[in-house]
Amino acid sequence: MKPVERPLELFFAEPAVRPGAEPDFSGLDLPAAGSLRRPPVDSPAEEMRDMAFGLIRLLDDDGQAVGPWADTLDLDDAARMSGLRHMMTLRAYDARMLLAQRQQKTSFYMQHLGEEAISCAFHLALRSGDMNFPTYRQAGLLIASGYPMATMMCQVYGNDGDPVRGRQLPVFYSSKSHGFFSISGNLGTQYVQAVGWAMGSALSGDDKIAAAWIGDGSTAESDFHAALVFASGYRVPVVLNIVNNQWAISTFQGLARGGAGTFAARGLGFGIPALRVDGNDYLAVVAAARWASERARRSLGPTLIEYVTYRVAGHSTSDDPSAYRPSGESACWPLGDPLMRLKQHLIARGLWSEDRHVQAEAEIMGEVQAAQKEAEQIGTLHSGRRPSPAEMFNDVYAEMPPHLRRQRQLAGY
Amino acid sequence: MMSMPRCLRICGGNDSLRGTDAMPATTMIDAIRDALDVALTDDPTVTVFGQDVGYFGGVFRCTAGLQKKHGIDRCFDTPISELGIVGVAIGMAAYGRKPVVEIQFADYMYPAYDQIVSEAARLRYRTAGEFTCPIVIRMPTGGGIFGAQTHSQSPEALFTHVTGLKVVMPSNPIDAKGLLLSAIDDPDPVIFLEPKRLYNGPFDGHHDRPVSPWRTHPMGEAPLGRYLVPLGQAAIRRKGAALTVLAYGTMVHVALAAVEETAIDAEVIDLRTLLPLDLETIVASVRKTGRCVVVHEATLTSGFGAELAALVQAECFWHLHAPVERVAGWDTPYPHTNEWDYFPGPARVAAACRRVLEVQ
């Protein structure tokens, strides 16, 4: 007798909980800080496959940096203190720009809340001339590299001080001098471009490396896979970063990840060594990023790094996360607040105190407000000095072709 | 008479490398290879890559011998990923090199379309010139080789509709070399469409006649060394007074055959560059003749011919004696068996010319 066949069915991945239920992160396996090994950078990829499933953590619950990654981390006290300052600056900057958006000084804003460590710390793995191909949530790269905050704000406002002349969405910064490639809203496109940039560097006999950035959700884009194929095929000097902040707007990370254990494990099929890192641990990010950048600089090839973090705020100012996830979820995130964790570390090291922190917060907010004043003296989206509409026609081509010149004249410029 | 099906020319037997070193190019393939050779020699940042272009030299042989001559770091194979080829080229151009990439058939470019449209075409604009994208994307285009719907398309209108791109389609070896060198020199992304039916000889649409070689054609032998055919300049291939035919690529030869065979005194303009368009030459001709036929191999609806017809109408309205006619591929996918019923050959072009001349 033929067995009874059931109709075919699909699996629809869903997060553990939805609004109204208790947050549940029991599925996140957390190894103790310092428990992961640190393989030599030139280890064969097949001997490092375990690294894609662990979680590199340096800071323990007492704020001590422990384990082999901490022991080999060459980072002096001043650098650790600037790390905290960069994260505090980014958070204050976000708070002011979020408010500015609510005050209708700009159309849109995207904040980093909870993810500050990743971009601020990664900067320490790069040298002048290296190039990031970021997403919209890596402004810490600019802050940490000393890019003027007032210029960032001018971009957010799209005013006459905006280096990209009001042509891009707010937060889509671009700065060649600060190693920050122009951001695209199409998601993922920059990943393969970073690989091409790094190939260009190597083909030119240069020593510059590239860093690609993508979110958990966008790893589903074909650009991600093309980037990994080319990066592994030509052993490209690039660091391939995935920021897994758990949420792609309303879609939980499990949908893009499918049945794979981790996003880092995506690298294994391409023969690319992969690390999985506590993205809320500033020191872990520095250590892992430097390990990967050393591999790139020694022409050992690409490294894939997954940073496990949590997007505390909405995707953007147009998003309300309470519609799709429990409101208390961020408070239950087991990896904590990256800023508080580094602060605790500095206090434990005798470098910092609660008083100094409060004082620094005030100082930083003063700096941010001063920058904001400077930017707003030029203008905001709806007031003050804006780029001339005639500029709309510039830079489409190096030289304006006749048909565009005619259209500009028709528009009255 | 039955036509002999021509197979896709996947394996070229002749690797004598005309168009490099001492011998002038006498096919469009050789002319393109020659242009790449000149560019690779003159500019150390020029980098050629794509599927099968390295060791093998390309399925149409346009890069044969270049890897051997210039090294694997100047001309190399890529995985089968059009998105990857173009995405990598954009990054490489942003670094400061000059990638000249090949998409094996224009029909394969769709996975790269986002990178072309949203990235390459807009990088200069969205960074106010801080990052630029001087890449050339070469694509064999058009039908006439029994390639069916995945090896015959003419997607030029999908590029001319994208601001930030330049779009070029040569009709002969001399232009192919000079235009490709101009495209490589250009500071912006250029889509370089190569009519594959013209690779080995001029083709007038009479598929049932013997193939004629480029070496007997006045535009067939590309001179040695560097020379440029500027982008944005059309060429008048035949002077005439009765009407103006606007064409590009393969259809230039079809149009010339049609007007010769019907003894119509048409002016035939080879656009060569679709964007930026040489409107001046077009307008001067149509104002003189008062009649215009637009010809392309791509499908009719929303094709580049619509843009041409609109421009001619707007610029020459008071000089026109007849409505502008368009001759194009039918609005169907490119068929395999019935290729020659799809292809807008000389009979269809001639019929359109007669209709336009009949209007008093």
PDB file of N, CA and C in Angstrom, chain B residues 103-167:
ATOM      1  N   ILE B 103      30.379  42.181 -20.717  1.00  0.00           N
ATOM      2  CA  ILE B 103      29.234  41.343 -20.385  1.00  0.00           C
ATOM      3  C   ILE B 103      29.054  40.457 -21.620  1.00  0.00           C
ATOM      4  N   GLN B 104      29.082  39.163 -21.436  1.00  0.00           N
ATOM      5  CA  GLN B 104      29.233  38.249 -22.577  1.00  0.00           C
ATOM      6  C   GLN B 104      28.180  38.450 -23.669  1.00  0.00           C
ATOM      7  N   PHE B 105      26.960  38.700 -23.267  1.00  0.00           N
ATOM      8  CA  PHE B 105      25.876  39.086 -24.179  1.00  0.00           C
ATOM      9  C   PHE B 105      25.079  40.170 -23.467  1.00  0.00           C
ATOM     10  N   ALA B 106      24.609  41.166 -24.219  1.00  0.00           N
ATOM     11  CA  ALA B 106      23.818  42.236 -23.603  1.00  0.00           C
ATOM     12  C   ALA B 106      22.617  41.649 -22.858  1.00  0.00           C
ATOM     13  N   ASP B 107      22.130  40.524 -23.360  1.00  0.00           N
ATOM     14  CA  ASP B 107      20.985  39.852 -22.737  1.00  0.00           C
ATOM     15  C   ASP B 107      21.280  39.407 -21.295  1.00  0.00           C
ATOM     16  N   TYR B 108      22.570  39.339 -20.943  1.00  0.00           N
ATOM     17  CA  TYR B 108      22.948  38.859 -19.602  1.00  0.00           C
ATOM     18  C   TYR B 108      23.131  39.989 -18.601  1.00  0.00           C
ATOM     19  N   MET B 109      22.890  41.216 -19.037  1.00  0.00           N
ATOM     20  CA  MET B 109      23.281  42.329 -18.173  1.00  0.00           C
ATOM     21  C   MET B 109      22.294  42.611 -17.033  1.00  0.00           C
ATOM     22  N   TYR B 110      21.118  41.978 -17.094  1.00  0.00           N
ATOM     23  CA  TYR B 110      20.087  42.351 -16.106  1.00  0.00           C
ATOM     24  C   TYR B 110      20.510  42.165 -14.646  1.00  0.00           C
ATOM     25  N   PRO B 111      21.250  41.117 -14.293  1.00  0.00           N
ATOM     26  CA  PRO B 111      21.686  41.050 -12.882  1.00  0.00           C
ATOM     27  C   PRO B 111      22.559  42.236 -12.476  1.00  0.00           C
ATOM     28  N   ALA B 112      23.171  42.902 -13.444  1.00  0.00           N
ATOM     29  CA  ALA B 112      24.039  44.047 -13.138  1.00  0.00           C
ATOM     30  C   ALA B 112      23.292  45.376 -13.219  1.00  0.00           C
ATOM     31  N   TYR B 113      22.024  45.317 -13.558  1.00  0.00           N
ATOM     32  CA  TYR B 113      21.298  46.563 -13.875  1.00  0.00           C
ATOM     33  C   TYR B 113      21.242  47.516 -12.681  1.00  0.00           C
ATOM     34  N   ASP B 114      21.036  46.994 -11.480  1.00  0.00           N
ATOM     35  CA  ASP B 114      21.003  47.856 -10.294  1.00  0.00           C
ATOM     36  C   ASP B 114      22.342  48.561 -10.115  1.00  0.00           C
ATOM     37  N   GLN B 115      23.429  47.811 -10.281  1.00  0.00           N
ATOM     38  CA  GLN B 115      24.757  48.418 -10.143  1.00  0.00           C
ATOM     39  C   GLN B 115      24.978  49.489 -11.216  1.00  0.00           C
ATOM     40  N   ILE B 116      24.455  49.255 -12.430  1.00  0.00           N
ATOM     41  CA  ILE B 116      24.638  50.233 -13.512  1.00  0.00           C
ATOM     42  C   ILE B 116      23.781  51.475 -13.258  1.00  0.00           C
ATOM     43  N   VAL B 117      22.512  51.245 -12.954  1.00  0.00           N
ATOM     44  CA  VAL B 117      21.550  52.354 -12.866  1.00  0.00           C
ATOM     45  C   VAL B 117      21.716  53.145 -11.561  1.00  0.00           C
ATOM     46  N   SER B 118      21.703  52.422 -10.445  1.00  0.00           N
ATOM     47  CA  SER B 118      21.673  53.109  -9.145  1.00  0.00           C
ATOM     48  C   SER B 118      23.059  53.510  -8.674  1.00  0.00           C
ATOM     49  N   GLU B 119      24.085  52.880  -9.203  1.00  0.00           N
ATOM     50  CA  GLU B 119      25.426  53.111  -8.672  1.00  0.00           C
ATOM     51  C   GLU B 119      26.331  53.805  -9.698  1.00  0.00           C
ATOM     52  N   ALA B 120      26.684  53.093 -10.778  1.00  0.00           N
ATOM     53  CA  ALA B 120      27.631  53.668 -11.744  1.00  0.00           C
ATOM     54  C   ALA B 120      27.132  55.011 -12.270  1.00  0.00           C
ATOM     55  N   ALA B 121      25.871  55.046 -12.657  1.00  0.00           N
ATOM     56  CA  ALA B 121      25.342  56.245 -13.318  1.00  0.00           C
ATOM     57  C   ALA B 121      25.233  57.431 -12.366  1.00  0.00           C
ATOM     58  N   ARG B 122      25.153  57.180 -11.072  1.00  0.00           N
ATOM     59  CA  ARG B 122      24.859  58.283 -10.147  1.00  0.00           C
ATOM     60  C   ARG B 122      25.969  58.603  -9.165  1.00  0.00           C
ATOM     61  N   LEU B 123      27.076  57.887  -9.264  1.00  0.00           N
ATOM     62  CA  LEU B 123      28.116  58.085  -8.249  1.00  0.00           C
ATOM     63  C   LEU B 123      28.668  59.506  -8.268  1.00  0.00           C
ATOM     64  N   ARG B 124      28.941  60.038  -9.458  1.00  0.00           N
ATOM     65  CA  ARG B 124      29.446  61.400  -9.548  1.00  0.00           C
ATOM     66  C   ARG B 124      28.443  62.386  -8.943  1.00  0.00           C
ATOM     67  N   TYR B 125      27.176  62.184  -9.268  1.00  0.00           N
ATOM     68  CA  TYR B 125      26.136  63.109  -8.818  1.00  0.00           C
ATOM     69  C   TYR B 125      25.983  63.069  -7.302  1.00  0.00           C
ATOM     70  N   ARG B 126      25.886  61.856  -6.770  1.00  0.00           N
ATOM     71  CA  ARG B 126      25.547  61.765  -5.350  1.00  0.00           C
ATOM     72  C   ARG B 126      26.717  62.114  -4.449  1.00  0.00           C
ATOM     73  N   THR B 127      27.927  62.220  -5.024  1.00  0.00           N
ATOM     74  CA  THR B 127      29.074  62.642  -4.217  1.00  0.00           C
ATOM     75  C   THR B 127      29.597  64.006  -4.660  1.00  0.00           C
ATOM     76  N   ALA B 128      28.829  64.692  -5.488  1.00  0.00           N
ATOM     77  CA  ALA B 128      29.229  65.991  -6.029  1.00  0.00           C
ATOM     78  C   ALA B 128      30.637  65.925  -6.630  1.00  0.00           C
ATOM     79  N   GLY B 129      30.910  64.820  -7.301  1.00  0.00           N
ATOM     80  CA  GLY B 129      32.170  64.691  -8.023  1.00  0.00           C
ATOM     81  C   GLY B 129      33.329  64.140  -7.211  1.00  0.00           C
ATOM     82  N   GLU B 130      33.087  63.820  -5.940  1.00  0.00           N
ATOM     83  CA  GLU B 130      34.196  63.314  -5.111  1.00  0.00           C
ATOM     84  C   GLU B 130      34.612  61.901  -5.536  1.00  0.00           C
ATOM     85  N   PHE B 131      33.625  61.067  -5.806  1.00  0.00           N
ATOM     86  CA  PHE B 131      33.898  59.744  -6.361  1.00  0.00           C
ATOM     87  C   PHE B 131      33.308  59.707  -7.776  1.00  0.00           C
ATOM     88  N   THR B 132      34.041  59.119  -8.709  1.00  0.00           N
ATOM     89  CA  THR B 132      33.523  59.034 -10.075  1.00  0.00           C
ATOM     90  C   THR B 132      33.630  57.602 -10.577  1.00  0.00           C
ATOM     91  N   CYS B 133      33.059  57.362 -11.732  1.00  0.00           N
ATOM     92  CA  CYS B 133      32.946  55.991 -12.204  1.00  0.00           C
ATOM     93  C   CYS B 133      33.284  55.877 -13.699  1.00  0.00           C
ATOM     94  N   PRO B 134      34.544  56.090 -14.044  1.00  0.00           N
ATOM     95  CA  PRO B 134      34.901  56.014 -15.466  1.00  0.00           C
ATOM     96  C   PRO B 134      35.081  54.564 -15.932  1.00  0.00           C
ATOM     97  N   ILE B 135      33.981  53.872 -16.100  1.00  0.00           N
ATOM     98  CA  ILE B 135      34.066  52.480 -16.556  1.00  0.00           C
ATOM     99  C   ILE B 135      33.470  52.362 -17.959  1.00  0.00           C
ATOM    100  N   VAL B 136      33.903  51.341 -18.663  1.00  0.00           N
ATOM    101  CA  VAL B 136      33.289  51.009 -19.954  1.00  0.00           C
ATOM    102  C   VAL B 136      32.730  49.603 -19.823  1.00  0.00           C
ATOM    103  N   ILE B 137      31.447  49.444 -20.169  1.00  0.00           N
ATOM    104  CA  ILE B 137      30.828  48.122 -20.147  1.00  0.00           C
ATOM    105  C   ILE B 137      30.530  47.738 -21.587  1.00  0.00           C
ATOM    106  N   ARG B 138      31.296  46.788 -22.093  1.00  0.00           N
ATOM    107  CA  ARG B 138      31.105  46.309 -23.465  1.00  0.00           C
ATOM    108  C   ARG B 138      30.091  45.177 -23.468  1.00  0.00           C
ATOM    109  N   MET B 139      29.204  45.186 -24.457  1.00  0.00           N
ATOM    110  CA  MET B 139      28.215  44.115 -24.557  1.00  0.00           C
ATOM    111  C   MET B 139      27.922  43.802 -26.017  1.00  0.00           C
ATOM    112  N   PRO B 140      28.132  42.557 -26.461  1.00  0.00           N
ATOM    113  CA  PRO B 140      27.630  42.160 -27.772  1.00  0.00           C
ATOM    114  C   PRO B 140      26.106  42.255 -27.794  1.00  0.00           C
ATOM    115  N   THR B 141      25.586  42.835 -28.869  1.00  0.00           N
ATOM    116  CA  THR B 141      24.179  43.236 -28.905  1.00  0.00           C
ATOM    117  C   THR B 141      23.536  42.818 -30.222  1.00  0.00           C
ATOM    118  N   GLY B 142      22.231  42.665 -30.190  1.00  0.00           N
ATOM    119  CA  GLY B 142      21.466  42.483 -31.413  1.00  0.00           C
ATOM    120  C   GLY B 142      21.445  41.047 -31.899  1.00  0.00           C
ATOM    121  N   GLY B 143      20.639  40.830 -32.949  1.00  0.00           N
ATOM    122  CA  GLY B 143      20.413  39.467 -33.426  1.00  0.00           C
ATOM    123  C   GLY B 143      21.107  39.193 -34.737  1.00  0.00           C
ATOM    124  N   GLY B 144      20.521  38.231 -35.453  1.00  0.00           N
ATOM    125  CA  GLY B 144      21.078  37.886 -36.749  1.00  0.00           C
ATOM    126  C   GLY B 144      22.007  36.701 -36.691  1.00  0.00           C
ATOM    127  N   ILE B 145      22.115  36.053 -35.557  1.00  0.00           N
ATOM    128  CA  ILE B 145      22.999  34.880 -35.461  1.00  0.00           C
ATOM    129  C   ILE B 145      22.238  33.668 -34.925  1.00  0.00           C
ATOM    130  N   PHE B 146      20.940  33.695 -35.035  1.00  0.00           N
ATOM    131  CA  PHE B 146      20.101  32.628 -34.481  1.00  0.00           C
ATOM    132  C   PHE B 146      20.388  32.411 -32.997  1.00  0.00           C
ATOM    133  N   GLY B 147      20.404  33.481 -32.277  1.00  0.00           N
ATOM    134  CA  GLY B 147      20.687  33.422 -30.845  1.00  0.00           C
ATOM    135  C   GLY B 147      19.442  33.374 -29.992  1.00  0.00           C
ATOM    136  N   ALA B 148      18.277  33.518 -30.625  1.00  0.00           N
ATOM    137  CA  ALA B 148      17.002  33.508 -29.903  1.00  0.00           C
ATOM    138  C   ALA B 148      16.957  34.604 -28.839  1.00  0.00           C
ATOM    139  N   GLN B 149      15.979  34.488 -27.948  1.00  0.00           N
ATOM    140  CA  GLN B 149      15.682  35.646 -27.095  1.00  0.00           C
ATOM    141  C   GLN B 149      16.712  35.913 -26.008  1.00  0.00           C
ATOM    142  N   THR B 150      17.661  35.022 -25.763  1.00  0.00           N
ATOM    143  CA  THR B 150      18.658  35.304 -24.729  1.00  0.00           C
ATOM    144  C   THR B 150      20.026  35.655 -25.303  1.00  0.00           C
ATOM    145  N   HIS B 151      20.125  35.776 -26.644  1.00  0.00           N
ATOM    146  CA  HIS B 151      21.415  36.142 -27.243  1.00  0.00           C
ATOM    147  C   HIS B 151      21.217  37.119 -28.392  1.00  0.00           C
ATOM    148  N   SER B 152      20.135  37.883 -28.372  1.00  0.00           N
ATOM    149  CA  SER B 152      19.817  38.723 -29.523  1.00  0.00           C
ATOM    150  C   SER B 152      19.305  40.117 -29.168  1.00  0.00           C
ATOM    151  N   GLN B 153      19.135  40.386 -27.881  1.00  0.00           N
ATOM    152  CA  GLN B 153      18.431  41.621 -27.527  1.00  0.00           C
ATOM    153  C   GLN B 153      19.255  42.877 -27.796  1.00  0.00           C
ATOM    154  N   SER B 154      18.515  43.963 -27.970  1.00  0.00           N
ATOM    155  CA  SER B 154      19.099  45.299 -28.135  1.00  0.00           C
ATOM    156  C   SER B 154      18.547  46.189 -27.027  1.00  0.00           C
ATOM    157  N   PRO B 155      19.207  46.207 -25.877  1.00  0.00           N
ATOM    158  CA  PRO B 155      18.633  46.917 -24.722  1.00  0.00           C
ATOM    159  C   PRO B 155      19.034  48.383 -24.615  1.00  0.00           C
ATOM    160  N   GLU B 156      19.388  49.032 -25.746  1.00  0.00           N
ATOM    161  CA  GLU B 156      19.933  50.393 -25.639  1.00  0.00           C
ATOM    162  C   GLU B 156      18.993  51.370 -24.937  1.00  0.00           C
ATOM    163  N   ALA B 157      17.677  51.194 -25.141  1.00  0.00           N
ATOM    164  CA  ALA B 157      16.747  52.155 -24.526  1.00  0.00           C
ATOM    165  C   ALA B 157      16.723  52.017 -23.003  1.00  0.00           C
ATOM    166  N   LEU B 158      17.089  50.841 -22.502  1.00  0.00           N
ATOM    167  CA  LEU B 158      17.155  50.675 -21.050  1.00  0.00           C
ATOM    168  C   LEU B 158      18.321  51.461 -20.459  1.00  0.00           C
ATOM    169  N   PHE B 159      19.253  51.854 -21.319  1.00  0.00           N
ATOM    170  CA  PHE B 159      20.396  52.656 -20.859  1.00  0.00           C
ATOM    171  C   PHE B 159      20.231  54.127 -21.194  1.00  0.00           C
ATOM    172  N   THR B 160      19.643  54.419 -22.369  1.00  0.00           N
ATOM    173  CA  THR B 160      19.484  55.842 -22.704  1.00  0.00           C
ATOM    174  C   THR B 160      18.483  56.502 -21.764  1.00  0.00           C
ATOM    175  N   HIS B 161      17.654  55.699 -21.116  1.00  0.00           N
ATOM    176  CA  HIS B 161      16.690  56.259 -20.158  1.00  0.00           C
ATOM    177  C   HIS B 161      17.332  56.553 -18.800  1.00  0.00           C
ATOM    178  N   VAL B 162      18.601  56.165 -18.642  1.00  0.00           N
ATOM    179  CA  VAL B 162      19.276  56.322 -17.354  1.00  0.00           C
ATOM    180  C   VAL B 162      20.237  57.497 -17.425  1.00  0.00           C
ATOM    181  N   THR B 163      19.904  58.552 -16.715  1.00  0.00           N
ATOM    182  CA  THR B 163      20.774  59.716 -16.755  1.00  0.00           C
ATOM    183  C   THR B 163      22.080  59.405 -16.021  1.00  0.00           C
ATOM    184  N   GLY B 164      23.171  59.880 -16.573  1.00  0.00           N
ATOM    185  CA  GLY B 164      24.493  59.601 -16.004  1.00  0.00           C
ATOM    186  C   GLY B 164      25.288  58.630 -16.839  1.00  0.00           C
ATOM    187  N   LEU B 165      24.620  57.932 -17.755  1.00  0.00           N
ATOM    188  CA  LEU B 165      25.313  57.001 -18.637  1.00  0.00           C
ATOM    189  C   LEU B 165      25.522  57.628 -20.005  1.00  0.00           C
ATOM    190  N   LYS B 166      26.534  57.147 -20.718  1.00  0.00           N
ATOM    191  CA  LYS B 166      26.658  57.430 -22.144  1.00  0.00           C
ATOM    192  C   LYS B 166      26.459  56.111 -22.876  1.00  0.00           C
ATOM    193  N   VAL B 167      25.868  56.175 -24.046  1.00  0.00           N
ATOM    194  CA  VAL B 167      25.521  54.945 -24.767  1.00  0.00           C
ATOM    195  C   VAL B 167      26.034  55.041 -26.203  1.00  0.00           C
TER     196      VAL B 167
END
